[in-house]
Every structure is written in C-alpha cells, then in structure tokens.
GROMACS .gro file of C-alpha atoms in nm:
model
  470
    1MET     CA    1   0.619   0.650   2.427
    2LEU     CA    2   0.356   0.720   2.701
    3ALA     CA    3   0.199   0.960   2.450
    4THR     CA    4   0.173   0.705   2.185
    5GLY     CA    5  -0.003   0.468   2.416
    6VAL     CA    6  -0.252   0.748   2.545
    7LEU     CA    7  -0.320   0.855   2.173
    8SER     CA    8  -0.386   0.502   2.045
    9MET     CA    9  -0.633   0.446   2.357
   10LEU     CA   10  -0.792   0.787   2.279
   11LEU     CA   11  -0.812   0.800   1.916
   12LEU     CA   12  -0.776   0.455   1.755
   13GLY     CA   13  -1.114   0.294   1.886
   14ASP     CA   14  -1.354   0.439   1.626
   15GLY     CA   15  -1.169   0.344   1.331
   16LEU     CA   16  -0.856   0.429   1.143
   17ALA     CA   17  -0.820   0.774   0.954
   18ILE     CA   18  -0.606   1.087   1.052
   19ASN     CA   19  -0.583   0.907   1.404
   20LEU     CA   20  -0.334   0.650   1.294
   21LEU     CA   21  -0.080   0.914   1.178
   22LEU     CA   22  -0.126   1.115   1.508
   23ALA     CA   23  -0.052   0.817   1.722
   24ALA     CA   24   0.248   0.760   1.506
   25ILE     CA   25   0.417   1.081   1.533
   26PRO     CA   26   0.502   1.061   1.894
   27ALA     CA   27   0.637   0.690   1.838
   28ALA     CA   28   0.875   0.827   1.540
   29LEU     CA   29   0.966   1.115   1.790
   30ALA     CA   30   1.068   0.833   2.055
   31ALA     CA   31   1.245   0.652   1.800
   32TYR     CA   32   1.452   0.963   1.706
   33PHE     CA   33   1.567   1.062   2.074
   34ALA     CA   34   1.619   0.691   2.158
   35GLY     CA   35   1.863   0.673   1.841
   36ARG     CA   36   2.036   1.005   1.942
   37ALA     CA   37   2.105   0.889   2.283
   38ALA     CA   38   2.239   0.577   2.146
   39GLU     CA   39   2.465   0.787   1.933
   40ARG     CA   40   2.346   0.665   1.611
   41ARG     CA   41   2.359   0.923   1.315
   42VAL     CA   42   2.037   0.973   1.093
   43GLY     CA   43   2.132   0.907   0.761
   44ALA     CA   44   1.967   1.045   0.445
   45TRP     CA   45   1.811   0.702   0.364
   46SER     CA   46   1.683   0.664   0.720
   47LEU     CA   47   1.523   1.001   0.680
   48VAL     CA   48   1.371   0.914   0.350
   49TRP     CA   49   1.233   0.616   0.484
   50ALA     CA   50   1.096   0.759   0.782
   51VAL     CA   51   0.917   1.041   0.567
   52GLY     CA   52   0.768   0.755   0.333
   53CYS     CA   53   0.637   0.580   0.642
   54LEU     CA   54   0.471   0.873   0.790
   55GLY     CA   55   0.338   0.973   0.437
   56LEU     CA   56   0.180   0.614   0.374
   57LEU     CA   57   0.001   0.678   0.672
   58VAL     CA   58  -0.187   0.968   0.521
   59VAL     CA   59  -0.376   0.721   0.290
   60PRO     CA   60  -0.633   0.596   0.574
   61ALA     CA   61  -0.699   0.966   0.644
   62LEU     CA   62  -0.802   1.012   0.272
   63ARG     CA   63  -0.959   0.669   0.118
   64ASP     CA   64  -1.254   0.486   0.309
   65ALA     CA   65  -1.178   0.170   0.099
   66ASP     CA   66  -0.972  -0.074   0.344
   67TRP     CA   67  -0.782  -0.236   0.074
   68PRO     CA   68  -0.561   0.045  -0.050
   69SER     CA   69  -0.530   0.166   0.325
   70PHE     CA   70  -0.435  -0.204   0.445
   71LEU     CA   71  -0.143  -0.189   0.172
   72ALA     CA   72  -0.029   0.126   0.283
   73VAL     CA   73  -0.023   0.034   0.673
   74VAL     CA   74   0.171  -0.263   0.589
   75SER     CA   75   0.416  -0.072   0.389
   76ALA     CA   76   0.430   0.194   0.635
   77VAL     CA   77   0.538  -0.070   0.880
   78ALA     CA   78   0.793  -0.222   0.648
   79LEU     CA   79   0.960   0.118   0.565
   80GLY     CA   80   0.932   0.230   0.937
   81SER     CA   81   1.133  -0.099   1.031
   82LEU     CA   82   1.368  -0.014   0.742
   83ALA     CA   83   1.440   0.339   0.875
   84LEU     CA   84   1.538   0.201   1.221
   85ASN     CA   85   1.729  -0.073   1.125
   86GLY     CA   86   1.903   0.061   0.813
   87GLY     CA   87   2.095  -0.127   0.564
   88ARG     CA   88   2.170  -0.143   0.176
   89THR     CA   89   2.184  -0.496   0.082
   90TRP     CA   90   1.922  -0.732  -0.015
   91ALA     CA   91   1.917  -0.901   0.324
   92ALA     CA   92   1.846  -0.579   0.504
   93VAL     CA   93   1.571  -0.453   0.287
   94LEU     CA   94   1.399  -0.794   0.306
   95LEU     CA   95   1.445  -0.857   0.667
   96SER     CA   96   1.443  -0.507   0.825
   97PRO     CA   97   1.050  -0.543   0.874
   98ILE     CA   98   1.122  -0.836   1.113
   99GLY     CA   99   1.354  -0.630   1.330
  100VAL     CA  100   1.042  -0.428   1.524
  101PHE     CA  101   0.865  -0.741   1.580
  102ASN     CA  102   1.185  -0.898   1.742
  103ALA     CA  103   1.174  -0.606   1.990
  104LEU     CA  104   0.808  -0.646   2.111
  105VAL     CA  105   0.945  -0.829   2.405
  106PRO     CA  106   1.284  -0.674   2.466
  107GLY     CA  107   1.131  -0.309   2.422
  108PRO     CA  108   0.906  -0.312   2.740
  109VAL     CA  109   1.201  -0.465   2.947
  110TRP     CA  110   1.435  -0.206   2.825
  111GLY     CA  111   1.200   0.071   2.888
  112TRP     CA  112   1.128  -0.047   3.243
  113ARG     CA  113   1.499  -0.073   3.304
  114GLY     CA  114   1.549   0.276   3.163
  115LEU     CA  115   1.283   0.421   3.371
  116ARG     CA  116   1.413   0.275   3.666
  117GLU     CA  117   1.762   0.419   3.603
  118ARG     CA  118   1.612   0.775   3.511
  119PHE     CA  119   1.457   0.772   3.882
  120GLY     CA  120   1.779   0.641   4.046
  121GLY     CA  121   1.615   0.310   4.123
  122ALA     CA  122   1.398   0.443   4.389
  123ARG     CA  123   1.023   0.422   4.426
  124ARG     CA  124   1.005   0.775   4.555
  125GLY     CA  125   1.113   0.898   4.238
  126VAL     CA  126   0.844   0.716   4.049
  127GLY     CA  127   0.584   0.815   4.299
  128VAL     CA  128   0.680   1.203   4.230
  129GLY     CA  129   0.617   1.163   3.846
  130LEU     CA  130   0.308   0.977   3.931
  131ARG     CA  131   0.173   1.259   4.173
  132ALA     CA  132   0.251   1.530   3.900
  133LEU     CA  133   0.035   1.370   3.654
  134VAL     CA  134  -0.263   1.320   3.886
  135ALA     CA  135  -0.207   1.675   3.987
  136ALA     CA  136  -0.206   1.803   3.616
  137SER     CA  137  -0.498   1.596   3.547
  138VAL     CA  138  -0.693   1.744   3.842
  139LEU     CA  139  -0.626   2.101   3.746
  140LEU     CA  140  -0.725   2.025   3.384
  141LEU     CA  141  -1.039   1.867   3.442
  142VAL     CA  142  -1.173   2.141   3.720
  143PHE     CA  143  -1.082   2.463   3.539
  144GLY     CA  144  -1.184   2.300   3.180
  145ALA     CA  145  -1.542   2.217   3.354
  146LEU     CA  146  -1.564   2.568   3.494
  147PHE     CA  147  -1.479   2.749   3.166
  148ALA     CA  148  -1.695   2.504   2.942
  149GLY     CA  149  -1.987   2.614   3.196
  150ALA     CA  150  -1.891   2.969   3.128
  151ASP     CA  151  -1.917   2.969   2.770
  152ALA     CA  152  -2.120   2.729   2.539
  153ALA     CA  153  -1.894   2.772   2.249
  154PHE     CA  154  -1.579   2.667   2.422
  155ALA     CA  155  -1.787   2.392   2.578
  156SER     CA  156  -1.882   2.288   2.224
  157LEU     CA  157  -1.528   2.324   2.097
  158LEU     CA  158  -1.407   2.082   2.407
  159ALA     CA  159  -1.685   1.850   2.309
  160ASP     CA  160  -1.565   1.834   1.935
  161LEU     CA  161  -1.177   1.801   2.026
  162MET     CA  162  -1.197   1.558   2.329
  163PRO     CA  163  -1.211   1.187   2.202
  164ASP     CA  164  -1.469   0.958   2.375
  165ALA     CA  165  -1.310   0.777   2.689
  166SER     CA  166  -1.604   0.628   2.836
  167VAL     CA  167  -1.620   0.354   3.071
  168THR     CA  168  -1.815   0.114   2.858
  169GLY     CA  169  -1.535   0.046   2.626
  170GLY     CA  170  -1.281   0.009   2.931
  171PRO     CA  171  -1.104  -0.315   2.831
  172TRP     CA  172  -1.092  -0.216   2.459
  173HIS     CA  173  -0.919   0.099   2.577
  174LEU     CA  174  -0.664  -0.081   2.801
  175VAL     CA  175  -0.582  -0.316   2.484
  176LEU     CA  176  -0.516   0.010   2.290
  177LEU     CA  177  -0.327   0.188   2.551
  178ALA     CA  178  -0.122  -0.146   2.607
  179SER     CA  179  -0.060  -0.185   2.223
  180GLY     CA  180   0.042   0.166   2.159
  181LEU     CA  181   0.294   0.163   2.452
  182VAL     CA  182   0.434  -0.165   2.360
  183GLY     CA  183   0.471  -0.053   2.006
  184ALA     CA  184   0.648   0.271   2.069
  185LEU     CA  185   0.883   0.090   2.324
  186ALA     CA  186   0.959  -0.175   2.034
  187VAL     CA  187   1.028   0.104   1.801
  188ALA     CA  188   1.250   0.311   2.049
  189HIS     CA  189   1.447  -0.031   2.130
  190THR     CA  190   1.502  -0.107   1.767
  191ALA     CA  191   1.622   0.263   1.725
  192ALA     CA  192   1.873   0.236   2.006
  193ALA     CA  193   1.983  -0.131   1.917
  194PRO     CA  194   1.904  -0.208   1.546
  195THR     CA  195   1.969  -0.537   1.395
  196ARG     CA  196   2.267  -0.549   1.156
  197TRP     CA  197   2.113  -0.746   0.859
  198ASP     CA  198   2.379  -0.591   0.641
  199ARG     CA  199   2.630  -0.833   0.840
  200MET     CA  200   2.458  -1.139   0.723
  201ALA     CA  201   2.676  -1.322   0.481
  202VAL     CA  202   2.485  -1.458   0.166
  203PRO     CA  203   2.741  -1.715  -0.013
  204ALA     CA  204   2.801  -1.631  -0.385
  205GLY     CA  205   2.668  -1.893  -0.621
  206ARG     CA  206   2.917  -2.098  -0.812
  207PRO     CA  207   3.004  -1.935  -1.143
  208ARG     CA  208   2.920  -2.168  -1.436
  209ASN     CA  209   3.096  -2.196  -1.787
  210ARG     CA  210   3.008  -1.967  -2.063
  211VAL     CA  211   2.822  -2.230  -2.293
  212GLU     CA  212   2.633  -2.364  -1.989
  213TRP     CA  213   2.531  -2.030  -1.867
  214ALA     CA  214   2.452  -1.876  -2.186
  215LEU     CA  215   2.291  -2.126  -2.422
  216PRO     CA  216   1.953  -2.173  -2.214
  217LEU     CA  217   1.910  -1.802  -2.185
  218VAL     CA  218   2.010  -1.732  -2.540
  219LEU     CA  219   1.739  -1.975  -2.658
  220LEU     CA  220   1.499  -1.816  -2.403
  221VAL     CA  221   1.583  -1.452  -2.562
  222VAL     CA  222   1.485  -1.619  -2.905
  223LEU     CA  223   1.175  -1.731  -2.789
  224PHE     CA  224   1.108  -1.392  -2.640
  225ALA     CA  225   1.182  -1.229  -2.961
  226ALA     CA  226   0.955  -1.449  -3.160
  227PHE     CA  227   0.664  -1.398  -2.913
  228ASN     CA  228   0.698  -1.014  -2.892
  229ALA     CA  229   0.706  -1.014  -3.301
  230VAL     CA  230   0.378  -1.114  -3.280
  231GLN     CA  231   0.263  -0.884  -3.005
  232LEU     CA  232   0.409  -0.587  -3.184
  233ALA     CA  233   0.189  -0.659  -3.474
  234VAL     CA  234  -0.104  -0.684  -3.236
  235LEU     CA  235  -0.010  -0.365  -3.052
  236PHE     CA  236   0.015  -0.179  -3.375
  237GLY     CA  237  -0.348  -0.270  -3.487
  238GLY     CA  238  -0.347  -0.622  -3.607
  239TYR     CA  239  -0.629  -0.734  -3.374
  240ASP     CA  240  -0.868  -0.830  -3.660
  241ALA     CA  241  -0.636  -1.067  -3.829
  242VAL     CA  242  -0.505  -1.224  -3.513
  243LEU     CA  243  -0.873  -1.288  -3.375
  244GLU     CA  244  -0.981  -1.418  -3.715
  245LYS     CA  245  -0.710  -1.653  -3.736
  246THR     CA  246  -0.756  -1.790  -3.363
  247GLY     CA  247  -1.141  -1.776  -3.384
  248GLN     CA  248  -1.181  -1.586  -3.033
  249THR     CA  249  -1.365  -1.268  -2.950
  250TYR     CA  250  -1.224  -0.962  -2.850
  251ALA     CA  251  -1.246  -1.015  -2.472
  252GLU     CA  252  -1.160  -1.370  -2.480
  253TYR     CA  253  -0.814  -1.285  -2.652
  254ALA     CA  254  -0.761  -1.045  -2.386
  255ARG     CA  255  -0.853  -1.247  -2.085
  256GLN     CA  256  -0.664  -1.571  -2.212
  257GLY     CA  257  -0.329  -1.383  -2.226
  258PHE     CA  258  -0.314  -1.155  -1.920
  259TRP     CA  259  -0.226  -1.382  -1.645
  260GLN     CA  260   0.011  -1.600  -1.846
  261LEU     CA  261   0.220  -1.290  -1.946
  262LEU     CA  262   0.176  -1.159  -1.588
  263LEU     CA  263   0.326  -1.506  -1.479
  264VAL     CA  264   0.603  -1.456  -1.740
  265THR     CA  265   0.706  -1.116  -1.602
  266VAL     CA  266   0.749  -1.273  -1.267
  267LEU     CA  267   0.922  -1.574  -1.384
  268THR     CA  268   1.165  -1.354  -1.586
  269LEU     CA  269   1.247  -1.169  -1.286
  270LEU     CA  270   1.346  -1.517  -1.107
  271VAL     CA  271   1.552  -1.633  -1.422
  272VAL     CA  272   1.750  -1.291  -1.421
  273VAL     CA  273   1.820  -1.335  -1.015
  274PHE     CA  274   1.928  -1.690  -1.054
  275ALA     CA  275   2.126  -1.616  -1.378
  276LEU     CA  276   2.318  -1.339  -1.191
  277ARG     CA  277   2.394  -1.581  -0.923
  278TRP     CA  278   2.565  -1.843  -1.149
  279ALA     CA  279   2.707  -1.604  -1.399
  280PRO     CA  280   3.061  -1.653  -1.506
  281ARG     CA  281   3.282  -1.385  -1.354
  282ASP     CA  282   3.655  -1.443  -1.495
  283GLY     CA  283   3.672  -1.116  -1.669
  284ALA     CA  284   3.547  -0.826  -1.858
  285GLY     CA  285   3.457  -1.057  -2.143
  286ASP     CA  286   3.219  -1.261  -1.909
  287ARG     CA  287   3.067  -0.925  -1.764
  288ASN     CA  288   2.987  -0.835  -2.112
  289LEU     CA  289   2.815  -1.161  -2.206
  290VAL     CA  290   2.623  -1.133  -1.886
  291ARG     CA  291   2.500  -0.753  -1.965
  292GLY     CA  292   2.429  -0.837  -2.324
  293VAL     CA  293   2.228  -1.157  -2.253
  294LEU     CA  294   2.033  -1.018  -1.948
  295GLY     CA  295   1.993  -0.684  -2.094
  296THR     CA  296   1.834  -0.829  -2.411
  297LEU     CA  297   1.601  -1.063  -2.197
  298CYS     CA  298   1.497  -0.746  -1.982
  299ALA     CA  299   1.435  -0.563  -2.280
  300LEU     CA  300   1.233  -0.814  -2.431
  301ALA     CA  301   1.039  -0.864  -2.094
  302LEU     CA  302   0.927  -0.497  -2.117
  303VAL     CA  303   0.731  -0.567  -2.438
  304VAL     CA  304   0.566  -0.849  -2.247
  305VAL     CA  305   0.477  -0.607  -1.982
  306ALA     CA  306   0.322  -0.375  -2.242
  307SER     CA  307   0.149  -0.646  -2.402
  308ALA     CA  308  -0.009  -0.766  -2.062
  309VAL     CA  309  -0.116  -0.430  -1.977
  310ARG     CA  310  -0.288  -0.363  -2.338
  311ARG     CA  311  -0.466  -0.684  -2.296
  312MET     CA  312  -0.603  -0.574  -1.965
  313ASP     CA  313  -0.712  -0.254  -2.106
  314MET     CA  314  -0.900  -0.436  -2.388
  315TYR     CA  315  -1.078  -0.669  -2.146
  316VAL     CA  316  -1.181  -0.355  -1.923
  317GLU     CA  317  -1.330  -0.209  -2.229
  318ALA     CA  318  -1.544  -0.523  -2.297
  319TYR     CA  319  -1.629  -0.584  -1.908
  320GLY     CA  320  -1.571  -0.277  -1.700
  321LEU     CA  321  -1.298  -0.222  -1.437
  322THR     CA  322  -1.272  -0.394  -1.106
  323ARG     CA  323  -1.073  -0.404  -0.799
  324LEU     CA  324  -0.883  -0.707  -0.904
  325ARG     CA  325  -0.814  -0.577  -1.265
  326VAL     CA  326  -0.661  -0.230  -1.139
  327SER     CA  327  -0.456  -0.413  -0.888
  328VAL     CA  328  -0.281  -0.653  -1.122
  329VAL     CA  329  -0.230  -0.393  -1.354
  330ALA     CA  330  -0.074  -0.177  -1.107
  331GLY     CA  331   0.148  -0.478  -1.004
  332GLU     CA  332   0.259  -0.558  -1.353
  333LEU     CA  333   0.354  -0.206  -1.417
  334TRP     CA  334   0.555  -0.200  -1.100
  335LEU     CA  335   0.714  -0.535  -1.219
  336GLY     CA  336   0.806  -0.339  -1.539
  337LEU     CA  337   0.971  -0.070  -1.345
  338VAL     CA  338   1.190  -0.313  -1.140
  339ILE     CA  339   1.286  -0.469  -1.480
  340VAL     CA  340   1.402  -0.104  -1.584
  341LEU     CA  341   1.594  -0.068  -1.276
  342ILE     CA  342   1.761  -0.401  -1.300
  343MET     CA  343   1.875  -0.295  -1.653
  344ALA     CA  344   2.005   0.043  -1.512
  345ALA     CA  345   2.200  -0.149  -1.237
  346GLY     CA  346   2.365  -0.322  -1.512
  347VAL     CA  347   2.506  -0.010  -1.662
  348TRP     CA  348   2.578   0.186  -1.337
  349GLY     CA  349   2.634  -0.089  -1.077
  350ALA     CA  350   2.375  -0.256  -0.862
  351ARG     CA  351   2.489  -0.124  -0.497
  352TRP     CA  352   2.194   0.110  -0.491
  353LEU     CA  353   1.917  -0.149  -0.642
  354PRO     CA  354   1.772  -0.297  -0.317
  355ARG     CA  355   1.697   0.045  -0.165
  356ALA     CA  356   1.579   0.142  -0.516
  357VAL     CA  357   1.355  -0.142  -0.560
  358ALA     CA  358   1.201  -0.093  -0.198
  359ALA     CA  359   1.151   0.262  -0.252
  360SER     CA  360   0.967   0.213  -0.571
  361ALA     CA  361   0.745  -0.048  -0.428
  362ALA     CA  362   0.654   0.226  -0.136
  363ALA     CA  363   0.595   0.497  -0.407
  364GLY     CA  364   0.376   0.281  -0.567
  365VAL     CA  365   0.158   0.172  -0.308
  366LEU     CA  366   0.125   0.550  -0.196
  367ALA     CA  367   0.038   0.655  -0.545
  368PHE     CA  368  -0.215   0.357  -0.551
  369GLY     CA  369  -0.364   0.485  -0.228
  370LEU     CA  370  -0.390   0.863  -0.352
  371MET     CA  371  -0.532   0.777  -0.676
  372SER     CA  372  -0.853   0.643  -0.499
  373PRO     CA  373  -0.883   0.295  -0.665
  374ASP     CA  374  -1.242   0.264  -0.579
  375GLY     CA  375  -1.333   0.609  -0.716
  376LEU     CA  376  -1.104   0.535  -1.031
  377ILE     CA  377  -1.317   0.212  -1.085
  378ALA     CA  378  -1.681   0.399  -1.042
  379GLU     CA  379  -1.543   0.682  -1.277
  380ARG     CA  380  -1.429   0.439  -1.557
  381ASN     CA  381  -1.733   0.219  -1.533
  382VAL     CA  382  -2.000   0.536  -1.524
  383GLN     CA  383  -1.787   0.650  -1.863
  384ARG     CA  384  -1.835   0.288  -1.999
  385TYR     CA  385  -2.205   0.323  -1.938
  386GLU     CA  386  -2.242   0.663  -2.114
  387ASP     CA  387  -2.036   0.511  -2.399
  388THR     CA  388  -2.196   0.159  -2.431
  389GLY     CA  389  -2.498   0.162  -2.189
  390LYS     CA  390  -2.368  -0.129  -2.000
  391PHE     CA  391  -2.304  -0.116  -1.642
  392ASP     CA  392  -2.260  -0.360  -1.354
  393LEU     CA  393  -2.505  -0.223  -1.077
  394ASP     CA  394  -2.452  -0.507  -0.844
  395TYR     CA  395  -2.073  -0.460  -0.854
  396ALA     CA  396  -2.115  -0.095  -0.816
  397ARG     CA  397  -2.300  -0.153  -0.480
  398THR     CA  398  -1.985  -0.331  -0.328
  399LEU     CA  399  -1.756  -0.005  -0.373
  400SER     CA  400  -1.676   0.209  -0.057
  401THR     CA  401  -1.765   0.558  -0.021
  402ASP     CA  402  -1.474   0.681  -0.227
  403ALA     CA  403  -1.690   0.585  -0.539
  404VAL     CA  404  -1.986   0.830  -0.425
  405PRO     CA  405  -1.851   1.107  -0.614
  406ALA     CA  406  -1.831   0.929  -0.981
  407LEU     CA  407  -2.154   0.740  -0.895
  408ASP     CA  408  -2.359   1.054  -0.804
  409GLU     CA  409  -2.318   1.140  -1.169
  410LEU     CA  410  -2.548   0.881  -1.287
  411GLU     CA  411  -2.897   0.933  -1.386
  412GLU     CA  412  -3.200   0.859  -1.145
  413PRO     CA  413  -3.313   0.582  -1.071
  414MET     CA  414  -2.980   0.395  -1.124
  415ARG     CA  415  -2.772   0.670  -0.889
  416SER     CA  416  -3.022   0.596  -0.620
  417CYS     CA  417  -2.987   0.232  -0.671
  418ALA     CA  418  -2.612   0.222  -0.711
  419LEU     CA  419  -2.554   0.435  -0.401
  420ARG     CA  420  -2.829   0.304  -0.172
  421VAL     CA  421  -2.614   0.024   0.008
  422ILE     CA  422  -2.305   0.250   0.004
  423ALA     CA  423  -2.518   0.514   0.171
  424GLY     CA  424  -2.570   0.260   0.476
  425HIS     CA  425  -2.195   0.263   0.516
  426VAL     CA  426  -2.196   0.648   0.563
  427ARG     CA  427  -2.154   0.717   0.939
  428GLU     CA  428  -2.196   1.085   1.051
  429ASP     CA  429  -2.147   0.996   1.422
  430ARG     CA  430  -1.792   0.924   1.396
  431PRO     CA  431  -1.563   1.161   1.548
  432TRP     CA  432  -1.334   1.372   1.314
  433TYR     CA  433  -1.018   1.183   1.375
  434ALA     CA  434  -1.170   0.854   1.274
  435THR     CA  435  -1.339   0.996   0.971
  436SER     CA  436  -1.157   0.968   0.623
  437LEU     CA  437  -1.188   1.242   0.358
  438GLY     CA  438  -1.374   0.979   0.150
  439GLN     CA  439  -1.645   0.932   0.398
  440ALA     CA  440  -1.677   1.317   0.458
  441ARG     CA  441  -1.729   1.376   0.099
  442ALA     CA  442  -1.992   1.102   0.052
  443ALA     CA  443  -2.175   1.244   0.344
  444ASP     CA  444  -2.169   1.600   0.198
  445ILE     CA  445  -2.313   1.463  -0.144
  446LEU     CA  446  -2.572   1.251   0.011
  447ARG     CA  447  -2.669   1.541   0.247
  448ASP     CA  448  -2.711   1.782  -0.050
  449ARG     CA  449  -2.864   1.519  -0.295
  450PRO     CA  450  -3.086   1.272  -0.101
  451LEU     CA  451  -3.156   0.938  -0.263
  452SER     CA  452  -3.487   0.889  -0.456
  453PRO     CA  453  -3.732   0.712  -0.224
  454ALA     CA  454  -3.901   0.567  -0.554
  455ALA     CA  455  -3.583   0.340  -0.639
  456ASP     CA  456  -3.688   0.049  -0.418
  457GLY     CA  457  -3.582  -0.301  -0.406
  458ALA     CA  458  -3.778  -0.418  -0.681
  459GLU     CA  459  -3.719  -0.155  -0.920
  460CYS     CA  460  -3.355  -0.171  -0.853
  461GLY     CA  461  -3.352  -0.540  -0.939
  462GLY     CA  462  -3.527  -0.521  -1.245
  463LEU     CA  463  -3.302  -0.245  -1.378
  464ALA     CA  464  -2.997  -0.461  -1.262
  465VAL     CA  465  -3.128  -0.740  -1.491
  466ARG     CA  466  -3.185  -0.525  -1.771
  467LEU     CA  467  -2.838  -0.369  -1.762
  468THR     CA  468  -2.691  -0.742  -1.734
  469THR     CA  469  -2.865  -0.856  -2.030
  470ARG     CA  470  -2.779  -0.581  -2.277
   0.00000   0.00000   0.00000
C-alpha cells in the first residue's frame, strides 16, 4: 500500500501513461494479500476481472487521446471493483463499482488499526520501522551519488530512471501520495471485507396474463417486420428507388435515420427487460411463448442494428469520420452484441448473462482504445481525400498525436497545415513513464520530417476554405 502511494507521488504528476499501470500493480498485490489473509479464495471470474482491469490500464500507455483513455480508466475501476466484491447477479454487476468508494473512509482506519496490531500497539515498533526506512534511504542516497560521480553513463541512467521529486511541486506530490495510499487501503479493505451484493433481494415482477403480455409484443414484432422489410430492400441495393420516393439526398437519408434507429435499439432492450419481468410463468407453454416472442423481437432488432450501422457508413462516406460518429457506431455494435447474448440466454439459461454483458463491455472498451480511434479517423479521412478531394482540415487539427502517422501521408502544404496545431501538443520533455506510445511515435515522425515553414496561417486558412467549398 505504501508502495502504491510512493509510486503515485513520483510517477503520476506528469500525466498518465504506463505510470498508471505501474502504480496500480502494487495496489493489486495489496488486494491479493489482504484477501488471502481474510481467507478469501480467488475465483476464476475474479481473476478475469483483475486481468481485464490491468489490461485496460494499458490503453493510456498506448494512446495520447484523452477520450479512449478516460473510458478505459473508468472501465478499469469498474472491473477492479467487480473483482474485489465478486458476484454473478445483475445487482452485483451493476453495484459492485460502488464498493471501493464505500471503503475510502473505513480503509485508512482499518489500515491504521492493522499497523498498530502488527507492531503490538507500541510506539517503539513504529519507530523501528521508520528508522529502518531512514537508514535505507541514506545509504542509497550516499552510495548512489558516489557511483553517479564515478561513472557518467551510470549517472545518465539514474537521471533517466529517477522521477522528478523536486520541492516546487511539494503540495501536489503530497496529494498524490495521499490519494495513492488511501486508494490502496480502500482496495485492500474491500478485498478483505467485500460487500455481498448478491445477497440483495430483488422482488420478481407480477406475472401477467398471456394475452395481456403477448398482444402488445406481437404487434410490436409486426411493426418491426414491416420496417425491416423496407430496410432489407435498401441494404440490398434499393437506395435509388428509396431516395427517389422520399426526395432526400444520399447523406440526408443516412443522417435522418441513424439516431432514431439507435434509440430503437436501446428501447428494444428496455422492452425485453420489462417483458421478462412481467412474463407469464405458469408452465412450459408460457416459457415457449416468452422465448418465441422475445426471440423474434431480438432477431428483428439485429436487422435494425445492421441498418443503423449501414446508415452511418453512408453518412461517413458523404461527410467523413469524426469522434462522435465512430463512438456511436461502436456503441450500436455493442448493443447488438448484448441482444445476441440475450438470445443465447433464452436458449441456455441466463445465469451467466450479467457477467457476460460486463465482460463484453470491458472487451469493447479495450478494443476501442487499442484500435486508436483518432488514428482511425485520420486514416479514413485521408483515404476519403484521396478518393474525392474533400478533407475537413479544421477538424483534423483537433485530433490528438495518435493521428500523426496517418496525417503524415498527406501532400504538402496540407500535411504541415494539418499537423501544425497537433505538433504543438508533442512534448519531448516528458519523462518516459508519462509518455504514451502515440506521443513517442508523433515525436519521431515530426523529428524526421519537420513541418514546412512555408505553410503559414494565411496559406492554411485559404486551403481550408478551398477544401470546404469543393
């Protein structure tokens, strides 16, 4: 726990990259030893959640863009909490992330009591530990300074490895130390005394009559089938006839429908949830009715998902890829996966469904971060420029350094105009542990191929106007 606090103080003050994972590893070890001391067994799912948590913390080390890193860190906290608390029900999966935050106050109190018990409650024992730490620090400092003075290569190695611990950032370092220590104590306390969310009783809904339950859903299935009949015609090449009938352009047709279909997907999941809560449960006939109606509804909802994704693809072809567009498509695809899991649960039972949905969400966030969204956006838009001559230069400037490899393929002066703002975000003064792979690659590219000084503000502004009016 102390190692977590010290690493947080020394490494996290310059930004987030591999340092976040380095600070989290000792906290994970603290949780393991605290759980083992409390005679908790490490289950297979707890191990899966723990590995997923640490895997998600790799994303900030790879990507410079803040938004996929933020999603990855939030998801890592949720998975870590699920690993500590355990559970297989919906209540456990949805409420476990609260467990660690509930231990932020009891954790330090528990840690202090444990420290006093470990030293027998005597101040002398605490003094012995402190004196040992001071002696070790003095020895390392003296001999490290002598070795550094004796060999310039060793001195350079120490300078590269040692974090900045200057007194100018003293208050901020203390905040990071306290945050890391309190967080590690909360994690260890949760591992030793988890909240048993599985014990929370959720009352079952009152089953409805077959007609009362099935009639609205059957009519909804008919509506879905009629809509999907039109969508299948469109998906198989009936765009010209549809656009001629509606009087819309290619892009207007795509933009108008995507958001409605995304909302349809979300509402369909809510309908399935409430339908299962109020479903008739008198016998095998009722179970077959529920499976048939909801299975058909889910299958038709998958066609809606495919139609929504296709519409967004049409819109991207017309206007290019953006962060919002790639995010909502990823969300729509995940909702489609959830529908598939619900259909599978209707066949093989739903006991595994809550954890499968949580695992799919974490895997989706991890894949989203690893694929480098900003790099994908830049690559797709550069390809669109080569095909159509259209390019949103102003939007390209808002991307992170992850987009530099793709934007580097542009011709001059567009390359320099697109990279000039992004190049200002490349910081070569950051230490290794706070530099992402995206930042390092961008620095290498810009060092090997400097920006053209001829591409000034006036020329870039005129270029952006010409590209917009094409």
